[in-house]
Structure formats: structure tokens, C-alpha cells
Short mmCIF file of C-alpha atoms and ligand atoms in Angstrom, two decimals:
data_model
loop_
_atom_site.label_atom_id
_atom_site.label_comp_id
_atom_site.label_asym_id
_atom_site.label_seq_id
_atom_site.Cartn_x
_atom_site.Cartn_y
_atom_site.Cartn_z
CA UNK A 1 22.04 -9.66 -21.23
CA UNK A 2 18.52 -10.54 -20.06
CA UNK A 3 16.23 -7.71 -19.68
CA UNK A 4 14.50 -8.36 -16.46
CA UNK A 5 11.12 -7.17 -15.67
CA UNK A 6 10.62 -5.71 -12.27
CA UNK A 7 7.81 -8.08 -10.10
CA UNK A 8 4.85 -5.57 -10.60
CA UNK A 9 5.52 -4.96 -14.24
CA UNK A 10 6.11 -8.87 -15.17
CA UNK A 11 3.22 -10.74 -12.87
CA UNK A 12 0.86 -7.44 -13.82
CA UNK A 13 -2.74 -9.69 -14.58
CA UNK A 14 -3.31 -10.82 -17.65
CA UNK A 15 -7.26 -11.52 -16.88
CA UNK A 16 -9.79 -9.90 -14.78
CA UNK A 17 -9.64 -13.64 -13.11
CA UNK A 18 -5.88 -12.91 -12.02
CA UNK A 19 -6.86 -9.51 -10.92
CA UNK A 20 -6.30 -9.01 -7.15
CA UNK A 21 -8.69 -7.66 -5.07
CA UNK A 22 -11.95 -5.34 -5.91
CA UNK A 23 -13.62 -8.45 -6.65
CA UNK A 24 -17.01 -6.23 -6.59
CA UNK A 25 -15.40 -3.84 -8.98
CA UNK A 26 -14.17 -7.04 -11.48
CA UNK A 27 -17.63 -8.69 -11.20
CA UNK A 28 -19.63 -5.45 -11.70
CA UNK A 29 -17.23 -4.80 -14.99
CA UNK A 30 -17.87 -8.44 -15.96
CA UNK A 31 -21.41 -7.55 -15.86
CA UNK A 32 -21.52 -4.76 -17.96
CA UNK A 33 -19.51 -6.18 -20.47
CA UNK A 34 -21.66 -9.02 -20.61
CA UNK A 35 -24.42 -6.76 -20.97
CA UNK A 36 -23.23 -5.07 -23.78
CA UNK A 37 -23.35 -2.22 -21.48
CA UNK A 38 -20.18 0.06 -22.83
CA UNK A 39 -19.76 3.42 -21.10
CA UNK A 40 -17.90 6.15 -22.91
CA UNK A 41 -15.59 7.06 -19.67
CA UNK A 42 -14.68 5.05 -17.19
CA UNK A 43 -13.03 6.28 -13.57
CA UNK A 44 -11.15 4.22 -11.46
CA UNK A 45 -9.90 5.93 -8.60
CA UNK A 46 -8.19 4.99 -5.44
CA UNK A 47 -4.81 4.52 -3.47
CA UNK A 48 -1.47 3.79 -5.51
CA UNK A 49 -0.74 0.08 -6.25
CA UNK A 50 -3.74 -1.06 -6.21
CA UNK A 51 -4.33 -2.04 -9.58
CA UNK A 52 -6.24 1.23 -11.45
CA UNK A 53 -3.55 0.76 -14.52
CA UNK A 54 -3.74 -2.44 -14.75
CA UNK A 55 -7.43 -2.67 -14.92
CA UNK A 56 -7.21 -0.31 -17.66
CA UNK A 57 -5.43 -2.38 -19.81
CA UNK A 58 -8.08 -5.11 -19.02
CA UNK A 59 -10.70 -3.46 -19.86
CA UNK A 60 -9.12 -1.93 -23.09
CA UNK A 61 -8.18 -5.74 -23.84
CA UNK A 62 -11.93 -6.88 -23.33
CA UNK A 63 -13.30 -3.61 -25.33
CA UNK A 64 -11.02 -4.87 -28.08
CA UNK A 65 -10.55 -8.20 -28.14
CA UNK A 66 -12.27 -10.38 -31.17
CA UNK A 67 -13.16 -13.24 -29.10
CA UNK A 68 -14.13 -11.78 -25.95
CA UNK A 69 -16.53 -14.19 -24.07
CA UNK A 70 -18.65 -13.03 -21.22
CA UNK A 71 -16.76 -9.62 -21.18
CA UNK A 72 -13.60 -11.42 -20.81
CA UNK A 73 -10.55 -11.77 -23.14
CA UNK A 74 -9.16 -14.47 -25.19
CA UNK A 75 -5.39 -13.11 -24.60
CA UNK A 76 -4.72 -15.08 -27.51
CA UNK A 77 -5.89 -12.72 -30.72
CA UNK A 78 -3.48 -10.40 -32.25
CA UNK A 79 -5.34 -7.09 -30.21
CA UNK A 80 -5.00 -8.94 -26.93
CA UNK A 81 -1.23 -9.69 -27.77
CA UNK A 82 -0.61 -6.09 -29.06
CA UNK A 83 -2.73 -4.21 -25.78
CA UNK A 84 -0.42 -6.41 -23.60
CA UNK A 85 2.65 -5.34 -24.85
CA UNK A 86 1.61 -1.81 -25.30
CA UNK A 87 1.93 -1.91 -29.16
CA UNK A 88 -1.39 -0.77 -29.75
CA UNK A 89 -2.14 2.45 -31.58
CA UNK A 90 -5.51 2.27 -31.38
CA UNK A 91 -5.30 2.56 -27.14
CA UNK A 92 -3.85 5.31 -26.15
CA UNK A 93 -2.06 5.65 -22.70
CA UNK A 94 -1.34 9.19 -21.02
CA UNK A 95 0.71 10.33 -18.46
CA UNK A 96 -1.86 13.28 -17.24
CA UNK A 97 1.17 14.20 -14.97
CA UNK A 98 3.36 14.77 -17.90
CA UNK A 99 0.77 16.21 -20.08
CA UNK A 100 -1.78 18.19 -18.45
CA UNK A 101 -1.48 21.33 -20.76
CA UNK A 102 -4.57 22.60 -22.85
CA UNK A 103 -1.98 22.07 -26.13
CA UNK A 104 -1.20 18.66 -24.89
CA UNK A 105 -5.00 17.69 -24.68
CA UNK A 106 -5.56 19.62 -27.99
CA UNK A 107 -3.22 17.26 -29.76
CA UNK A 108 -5.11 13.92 -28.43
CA UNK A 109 -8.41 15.86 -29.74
CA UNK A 110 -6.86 15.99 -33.05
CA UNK A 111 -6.60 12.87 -33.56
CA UNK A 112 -10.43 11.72 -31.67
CA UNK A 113 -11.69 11.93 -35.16
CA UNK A 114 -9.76 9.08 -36.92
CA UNK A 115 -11.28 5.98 -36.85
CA UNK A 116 -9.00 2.94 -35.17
CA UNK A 117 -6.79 1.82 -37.41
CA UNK A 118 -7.25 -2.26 -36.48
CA UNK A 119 -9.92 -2.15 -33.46
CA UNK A 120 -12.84 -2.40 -32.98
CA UNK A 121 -12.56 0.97 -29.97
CA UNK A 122 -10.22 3.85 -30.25
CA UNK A 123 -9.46 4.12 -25.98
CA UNK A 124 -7.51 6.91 -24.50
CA UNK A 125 -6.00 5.65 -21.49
CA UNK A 126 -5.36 8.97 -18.64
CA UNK A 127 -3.21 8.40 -15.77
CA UNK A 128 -3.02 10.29 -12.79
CA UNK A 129 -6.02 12.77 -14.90
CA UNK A 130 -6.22 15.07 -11.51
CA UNK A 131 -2.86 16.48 -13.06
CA UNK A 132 -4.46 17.78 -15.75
CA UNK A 133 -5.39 22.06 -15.76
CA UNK A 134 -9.05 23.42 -15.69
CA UNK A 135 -8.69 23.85 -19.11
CA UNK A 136 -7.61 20.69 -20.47
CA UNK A 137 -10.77 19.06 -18.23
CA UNK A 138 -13.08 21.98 -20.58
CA UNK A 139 -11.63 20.63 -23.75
CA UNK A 140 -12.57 16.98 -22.44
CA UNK A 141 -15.56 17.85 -21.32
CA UNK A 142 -17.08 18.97 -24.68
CA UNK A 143 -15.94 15.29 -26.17
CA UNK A 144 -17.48 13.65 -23.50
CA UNK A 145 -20.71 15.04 -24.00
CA UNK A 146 -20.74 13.78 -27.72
CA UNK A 147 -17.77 11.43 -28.18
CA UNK A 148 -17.76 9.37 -31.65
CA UNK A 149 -19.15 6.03 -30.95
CA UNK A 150 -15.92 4.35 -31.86
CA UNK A 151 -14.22 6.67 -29.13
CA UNK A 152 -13.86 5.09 -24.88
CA UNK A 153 -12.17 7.26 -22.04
CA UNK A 154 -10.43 4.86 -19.08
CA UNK A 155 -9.41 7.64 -16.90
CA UNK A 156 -7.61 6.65 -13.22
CA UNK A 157 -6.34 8.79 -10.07
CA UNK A 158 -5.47 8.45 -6.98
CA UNK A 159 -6.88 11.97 -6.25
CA UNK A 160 -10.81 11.80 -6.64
CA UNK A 161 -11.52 14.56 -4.98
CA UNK A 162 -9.71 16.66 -7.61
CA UNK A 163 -11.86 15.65 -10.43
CA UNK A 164 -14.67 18.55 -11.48
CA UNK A 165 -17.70 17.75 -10.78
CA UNK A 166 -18.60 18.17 -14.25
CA UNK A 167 -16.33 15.46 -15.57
CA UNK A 168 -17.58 12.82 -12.99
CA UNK A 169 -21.15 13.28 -13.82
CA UNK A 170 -20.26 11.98 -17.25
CA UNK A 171 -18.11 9.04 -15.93
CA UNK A 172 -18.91 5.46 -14.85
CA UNK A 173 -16.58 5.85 -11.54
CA UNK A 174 -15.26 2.91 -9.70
CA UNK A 175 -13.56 3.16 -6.43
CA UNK A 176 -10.82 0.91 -5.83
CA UNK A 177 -10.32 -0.06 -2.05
CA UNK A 178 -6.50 -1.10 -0.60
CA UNK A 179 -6.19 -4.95 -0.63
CA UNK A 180 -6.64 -6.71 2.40
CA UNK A 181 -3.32 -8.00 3.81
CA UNK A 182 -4.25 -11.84 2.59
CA UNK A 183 -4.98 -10.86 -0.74
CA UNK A 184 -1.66 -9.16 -0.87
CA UNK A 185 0.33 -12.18 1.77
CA UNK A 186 -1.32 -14.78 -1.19
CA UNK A 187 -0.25 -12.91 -4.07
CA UNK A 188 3.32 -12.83 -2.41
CA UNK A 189 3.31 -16.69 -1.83
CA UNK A 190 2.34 -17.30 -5.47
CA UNK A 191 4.49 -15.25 -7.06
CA UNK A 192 7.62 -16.47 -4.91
CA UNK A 193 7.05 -20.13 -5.88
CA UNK A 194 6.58 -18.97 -9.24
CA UNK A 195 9.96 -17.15 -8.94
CA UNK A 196 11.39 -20.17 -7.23
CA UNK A 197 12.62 -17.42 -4.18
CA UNK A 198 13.21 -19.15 -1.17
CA UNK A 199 11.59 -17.58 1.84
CA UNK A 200 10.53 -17.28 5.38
CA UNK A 201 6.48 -17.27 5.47
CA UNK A 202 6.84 -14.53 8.50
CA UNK A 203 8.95 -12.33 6.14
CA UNK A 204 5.78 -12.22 3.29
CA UNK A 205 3.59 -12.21 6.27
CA UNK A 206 5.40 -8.56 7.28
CA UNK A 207 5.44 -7.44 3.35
CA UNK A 208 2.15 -7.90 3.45
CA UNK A 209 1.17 -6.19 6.65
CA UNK A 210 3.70 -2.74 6.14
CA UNK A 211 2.73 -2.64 1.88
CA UNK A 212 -0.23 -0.62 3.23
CA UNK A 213 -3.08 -1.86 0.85
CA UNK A 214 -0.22 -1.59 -2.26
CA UNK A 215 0.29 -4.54 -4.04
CA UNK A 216 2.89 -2.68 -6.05
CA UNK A 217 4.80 -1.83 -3.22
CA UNK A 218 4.70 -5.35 -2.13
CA UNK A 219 6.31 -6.47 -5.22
CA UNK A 220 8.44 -4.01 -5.34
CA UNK A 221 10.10 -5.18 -1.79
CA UNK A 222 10.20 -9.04 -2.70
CA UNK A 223 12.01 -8.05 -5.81
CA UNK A 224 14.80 -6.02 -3.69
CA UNK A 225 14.77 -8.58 -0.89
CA UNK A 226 15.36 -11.38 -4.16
CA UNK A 227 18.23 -9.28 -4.92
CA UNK A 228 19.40 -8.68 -1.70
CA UNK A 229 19.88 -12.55 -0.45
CA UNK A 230 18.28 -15.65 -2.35
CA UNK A 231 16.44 -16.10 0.87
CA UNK A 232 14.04 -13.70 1.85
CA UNK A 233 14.43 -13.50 5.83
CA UNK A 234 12.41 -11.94 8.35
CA UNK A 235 15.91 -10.19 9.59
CA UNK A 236 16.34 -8.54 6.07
CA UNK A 237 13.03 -7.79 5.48
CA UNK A 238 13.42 -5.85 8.84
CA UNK A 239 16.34 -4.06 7.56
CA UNK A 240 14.73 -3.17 4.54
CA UNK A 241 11.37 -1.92 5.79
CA UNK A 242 13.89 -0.19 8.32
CA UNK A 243 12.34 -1.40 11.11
CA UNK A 244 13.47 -3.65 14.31
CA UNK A 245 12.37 -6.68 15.11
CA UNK A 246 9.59 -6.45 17.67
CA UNK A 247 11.49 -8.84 20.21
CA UNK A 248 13.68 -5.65 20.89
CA UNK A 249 10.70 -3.73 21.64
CA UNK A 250 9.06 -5.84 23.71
CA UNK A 251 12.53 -6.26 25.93
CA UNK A 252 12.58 -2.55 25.99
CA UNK A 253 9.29 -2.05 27.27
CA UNK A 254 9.75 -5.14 30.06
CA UNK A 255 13.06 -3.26 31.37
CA UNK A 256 11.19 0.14 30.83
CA UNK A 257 8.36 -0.83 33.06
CA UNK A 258 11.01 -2.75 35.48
CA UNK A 259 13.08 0.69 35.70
CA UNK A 260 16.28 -1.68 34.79
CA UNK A 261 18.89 1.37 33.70
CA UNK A 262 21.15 -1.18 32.78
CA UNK A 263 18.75 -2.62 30.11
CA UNK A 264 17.22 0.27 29.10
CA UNK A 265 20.66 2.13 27.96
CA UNK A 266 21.44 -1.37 26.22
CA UNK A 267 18.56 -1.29 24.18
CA UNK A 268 18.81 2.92 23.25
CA UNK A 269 21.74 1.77 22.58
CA UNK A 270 20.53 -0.99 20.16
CA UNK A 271 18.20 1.85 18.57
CA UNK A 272 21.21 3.70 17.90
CA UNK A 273 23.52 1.68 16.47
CA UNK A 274 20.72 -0.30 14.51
CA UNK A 275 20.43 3.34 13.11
CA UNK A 276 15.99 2.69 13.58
CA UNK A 277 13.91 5.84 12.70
CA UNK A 278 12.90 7.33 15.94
CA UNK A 279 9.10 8.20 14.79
CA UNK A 280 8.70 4.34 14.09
CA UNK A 281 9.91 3.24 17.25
CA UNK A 282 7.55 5.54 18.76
CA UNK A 283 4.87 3.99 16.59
CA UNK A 284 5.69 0.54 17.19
CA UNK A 285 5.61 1.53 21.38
CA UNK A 286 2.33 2.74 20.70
CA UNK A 287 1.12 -0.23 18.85
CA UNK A 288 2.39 -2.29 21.53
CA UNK A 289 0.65 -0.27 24.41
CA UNK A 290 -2.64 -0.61 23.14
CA UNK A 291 -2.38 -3.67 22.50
CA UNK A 292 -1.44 -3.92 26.19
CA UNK A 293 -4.45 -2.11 26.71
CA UNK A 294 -6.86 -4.19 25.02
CA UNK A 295 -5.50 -7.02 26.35
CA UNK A 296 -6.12 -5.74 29.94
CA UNK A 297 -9.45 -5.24 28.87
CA UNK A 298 -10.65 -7.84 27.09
CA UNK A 299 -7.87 -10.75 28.31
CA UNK A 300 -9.02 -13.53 25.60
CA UNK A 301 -9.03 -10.44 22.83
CA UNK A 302 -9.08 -11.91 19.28
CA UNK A 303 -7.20 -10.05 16.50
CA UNK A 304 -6.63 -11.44 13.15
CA UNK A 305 -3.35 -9.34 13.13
CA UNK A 306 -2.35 -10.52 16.65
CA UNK A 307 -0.67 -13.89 15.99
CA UNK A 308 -0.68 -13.47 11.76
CA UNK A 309 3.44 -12.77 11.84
CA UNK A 310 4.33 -14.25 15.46
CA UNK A 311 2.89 -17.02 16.91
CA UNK A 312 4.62 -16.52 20.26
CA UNK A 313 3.37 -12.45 20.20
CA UNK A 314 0.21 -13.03 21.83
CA UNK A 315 2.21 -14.50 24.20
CA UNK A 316 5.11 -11.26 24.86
CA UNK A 317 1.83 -9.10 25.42
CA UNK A 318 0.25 -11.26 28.06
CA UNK A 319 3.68 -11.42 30.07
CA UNK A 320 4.20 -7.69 29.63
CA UNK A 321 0.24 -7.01 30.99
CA UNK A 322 1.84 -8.80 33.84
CA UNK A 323 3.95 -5.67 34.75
CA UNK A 324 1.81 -2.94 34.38
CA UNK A 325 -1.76 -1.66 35.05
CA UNK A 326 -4.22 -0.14 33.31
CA UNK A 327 -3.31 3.55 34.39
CA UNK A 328 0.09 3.35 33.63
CA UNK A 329 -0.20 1.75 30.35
CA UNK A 330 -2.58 4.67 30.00
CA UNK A 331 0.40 7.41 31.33
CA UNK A 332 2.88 6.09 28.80
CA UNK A 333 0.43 5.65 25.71
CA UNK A 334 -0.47 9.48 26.50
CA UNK A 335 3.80 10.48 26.72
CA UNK A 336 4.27 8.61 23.39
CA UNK A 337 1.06 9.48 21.39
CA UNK A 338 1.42 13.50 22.51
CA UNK A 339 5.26 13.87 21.80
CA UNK A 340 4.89 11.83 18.61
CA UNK A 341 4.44 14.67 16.20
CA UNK A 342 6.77 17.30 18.64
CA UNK A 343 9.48 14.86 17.80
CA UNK A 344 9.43 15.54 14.30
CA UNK A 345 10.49 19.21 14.45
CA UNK A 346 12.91 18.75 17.10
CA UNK A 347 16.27 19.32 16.34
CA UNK A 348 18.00 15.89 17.47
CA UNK A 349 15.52 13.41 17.47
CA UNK A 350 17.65 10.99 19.96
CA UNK A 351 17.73 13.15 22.88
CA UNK A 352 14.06 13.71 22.10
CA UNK A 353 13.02 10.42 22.46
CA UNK A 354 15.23 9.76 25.52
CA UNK A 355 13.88 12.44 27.03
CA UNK A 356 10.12 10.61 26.50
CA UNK A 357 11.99 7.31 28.24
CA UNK A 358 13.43 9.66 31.49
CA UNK A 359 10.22 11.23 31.72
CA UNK A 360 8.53 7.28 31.58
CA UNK A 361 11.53 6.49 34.49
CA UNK A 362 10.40 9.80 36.32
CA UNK A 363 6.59 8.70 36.40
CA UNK A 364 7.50 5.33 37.37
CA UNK A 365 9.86 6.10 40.18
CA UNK A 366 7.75 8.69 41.95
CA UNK A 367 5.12 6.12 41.70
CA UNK A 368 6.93 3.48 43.75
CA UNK A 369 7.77 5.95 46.03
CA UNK A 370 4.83 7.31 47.13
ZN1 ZN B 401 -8.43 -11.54 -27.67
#
């Protein structure tokens, strides 16, 4: 049998030039490299699946490589080849997570002393290095005052803030921002042709849009929607990201606003037996209400994320503006947006968020009627 790769693990870059994202952070690398400026420790902090390991590797590759050019790699020489495939022992990688004890770090600082046994730097590689205990960051400390010169620290966190001050004035520290949903929606329509998936672009276009910033968890969902059905739909990428297609929301809202009982219970209905988180339909109302709102505000509103999944939505929120005014939108953002964190505490979250719609109903009738 094959061994597969999972997506993140197997299209991980190779280059700082298929690195995705940070482009500042790449080019100010590049720079230093091609500098010949080499820092002892390196920080690269930010939100998961963003790329802080990989980058690691990248610049352990560069560090190391015998035909580096302009501070990047050749990927061809036998240290590029063995850094790729984590064969190395000259670089080092540490799960701070697993191995945050004093006697942990002791036994890395055993061993700072040896020279590399085929490269040109010796690089300790530390993951997740918040993890690590007060003492462990003392015993660090003293080598990164005076490190041997053969000796470079790549440490990487999500978790900045948990870092002593005392270790980041003795770090180069670069901050790695979430990529922007076309960086990631790119990525995803490379890698599928690549991976000969067939697909629906509005499926990526929602991968890209609920992976948060994460790459990783991008790939991650493309490689369990590739499993799931050799064509990645919108419906399944729905059911995956457990989430309903926003055609049933928009209906739900028409018939809300319309006071149609019939149509509402249909749709709670739908909810139910779609099994659909509660606290997301509650965040997709909201969503939907503002943009309600800004459209009432601003009719010809332009939003990059307006029409980038559904061409038609920008048309569902200018028929819905049609049924409501400003106030009410206003009455129903403030229901949702107060009982949104009430509802997770409460016992049965169904009757919690019907009671939200009878209390919408209640405001709406009494309107009328006076
Ligand atoms: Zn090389």
C-alpha cells in the first residue's frame, strides 16, 4: 500500500518562492540572508496554519544549503534533500509541548557543544516554545547570550505573549499575519489541479473564507472533501464545515420578517433535521442583518466578500432590504447579538433559539398592530 501524505504535509513549500503569504516576512528573510546577516534566534510567531514550521525548515535549508544563492536554496544538494525529509542530525526539531522540562532542555544543552556533524549550522528547531517552564527559558537564556558560532535557534508559537521578555530581546522576531482569503482560495485552486480533484469554484471559494487565515486547515478540508466524493461540492463542503447553505437562511429571514408560521416552522424544522449548530445559525442571522444594514445605508455598498461565493447574494440582500426597515433590522440584530452567548449555557439550545424567533414574531406583530 501507498503511504499517502496528508495535503498540508505533501504540498508543504519547498522554497521561500512557494511560500504563501507574509510576503514582507519572506522578502525581509531574503534580505538578510543575502546580507550575510545571520541571527542566532529567530521567532516566528503567529496564528496556527499559517506557515511558522514550515518557514523553519526554509530557513534551516537556506542556513545549510551549499549552493544557496541570494539566501535561497538549491533543493538539490544532499543538506537540502536531507532537511526536507527530516533526516538531518545537524537540525534539530522540538516539540516544546512535549518537552518543556528543565531535564529535557538540559539534554539539548548537552549536546550545543558538538560541532555539526555534515553542516555548515547546528539549528535547534522549537515548536510551540511558550510550552516550555520558566526554567527551561533560564537555561536558554544563558546560551543565547553566548551561543557557539556554529549554533542557530528557529523558535515558533502561536502564543507571543507568553515569551519572557528576556528571551525576545535576544531574538530576531517575525510576526506572521493569517492569509488573506485569495492567497488561501489560490493555493486551493493550484493544489486541486495538481491533485486532479474535480471541484466546484464556490466550494474552494467557502474553504477559503471559513479556514480563518489557516492554510493548514484549508488543506486539511480539501483532503476530507477528496475523500468524501471525487467532486468537491458546495453541498458537501456545507455538510462538512457543518453549516447550511445560506439560501435557507435567507428564506428564513423573508418568512420571518413576513410573519409566515407556515414557513417559519418549515425551516426550524429544516434546522432540526439538518442537525445545524444553533450558535452558527445565530451567527450566520447576524451576518446577514448587517449586511441588511449596510445595505440600507449605503444601497450601492461594495464588499469584496459580498459576491466572492454567490453571485446572486448581493441580490437575496437587496430583496430582503425590501421587507424591512432600518429599526427593525436594528430590533432583531439586538435579539440575536444579546442572546448569542445566553444560548450557550442554556440547557436545550432549540427551544432557546425558538424562543429568539417568537420573541422576533412578538415584536413584529405588535408592530402591525399598533
Ligand atoms: Zn542546497
Amino acid at each position: 500500500m501507498n503511504v499517502y501524505k496528508i495535503l498540508p504535509i505533501k504540498w508543504r513549500p519547498k522554497s521561500f518562492k512557494d511560500f504563501v503569504g507574509n510576503k514582507n516576512v519572506i522578502k525581509s528573510i531574503l534580505n538578510s540572508l543575502k546580507n550575510n546577516k545571520i541571527y542566532t534566534t529567530y521567532l516566528f510567531y503567529g496564528p496556527k496554519g499559517v506557515g511558522k514550521t514550515s518557514l523553519s525548515k526554509l530557513l534551516s535549508k537556506s542556513l545549510n544549503c551549499i549552493n544557496s544563492l541570494n539566501g535561497n536554496s538549491c533543493l538539490n544538494c544532499l543538506n537540502c534533500l536531507y532537511i526536507d525529509k527530516g533526516r538531518s542530525s545537524d537540525v534539530i526539531e522540538i516539540d516544546a509541548a512535549s518537552k518543556s522540562k528543565i531535564e529535557d532542555i538540559k539534554d539539548i544543552l548537552d549536546n550545543i557543544y558538538y560541532l555539526p556533524i555534515s553542516m555548515k549550522y547546528k539549528i535547534y528547531i522549537i515548536d510551540e516554545v511558550h510550552m516550555l517552564s520558566r526554567y527551561s527559558f533560564n537555561a536558554l537564556l544563558k546560551i543565547f547570550e553566548e551561543p557557539p558560532k556554529y549554533v542557530k535557534f528557529i523558535l515558533a508559537t502561536t502564543e507571543f505573549n507568553k515569551i519572557p521578555d528576556t528571551i525576545l530581546s535576544r531574538c530576531i522576531c517575525f510576526n506572521l499575519k493569517p492569509l488573506n482569503i485569495n492567497e488561501i482560495f489560490n493555493r486551493l485552486i493550484y493544489i486541486s489541479d495538481k491533485e486532479l480533484f474535480k471541484y466546484d469554484i464556490k466550494a474552494l471559494k467557502l474553504i477559503s473564507i471559513y479556514s480563518n487565515g489557516s492554510l493548514r486547515d484549508a488543506l486539511i478540508l480539501l483532503d476530507q472533501l477528496s475523500l468524501f466524493d471525487n467532486n468537491i461540492t458546495l453541498k458537501n463542503t456545507n455538510f462538512f464545515l457543518n453549516r447550511i447553505e445560506d439560501k435557507y437562511i435567507f428564506s428564513f429571514l423573508k418568512y420571518l420578517f413576513l410573519i409566515n408560521y407556515k414557513k417559519i416552522i418549515f425551516y426550524l424544522n429544516i434546522f432540526l433535521n439538518k442537525n445545524i449548530d444553533y450558535e452558527y445559525i445565530i451567527s450566520n442571522i447576524l451576518d446577514k442583518l448587517y449586511k441588511l444594514l449596510l445595505f440600507k445605508v449605503i444601497p450601492n455598498f461594495n464588499c469584496y466578500s459580498i459576491d466572492f461565493v454567490d453571485s446572486n447574494y448581493r441580490f437575496k440582500i437587496i430583496e430582503l432590504c425590501k421587507l424591512v426597515n432600518i429599526n427593525d433590522i436594528n430590533f432583531y440584530y439586538k435579539i440575536f447579538f444579546l442572546n448569542r452567548n445566553n444560548l450557550i449555557n442554556f440547557y436545550d439550545k432549540k427551544i432557546f433559539f425558538e424562543y429568539l424567533i417568537f420573541k422576533c414574531i412578538f415584536y413584529n406583530k405588535n408592530k402591525i398592530i399598533s
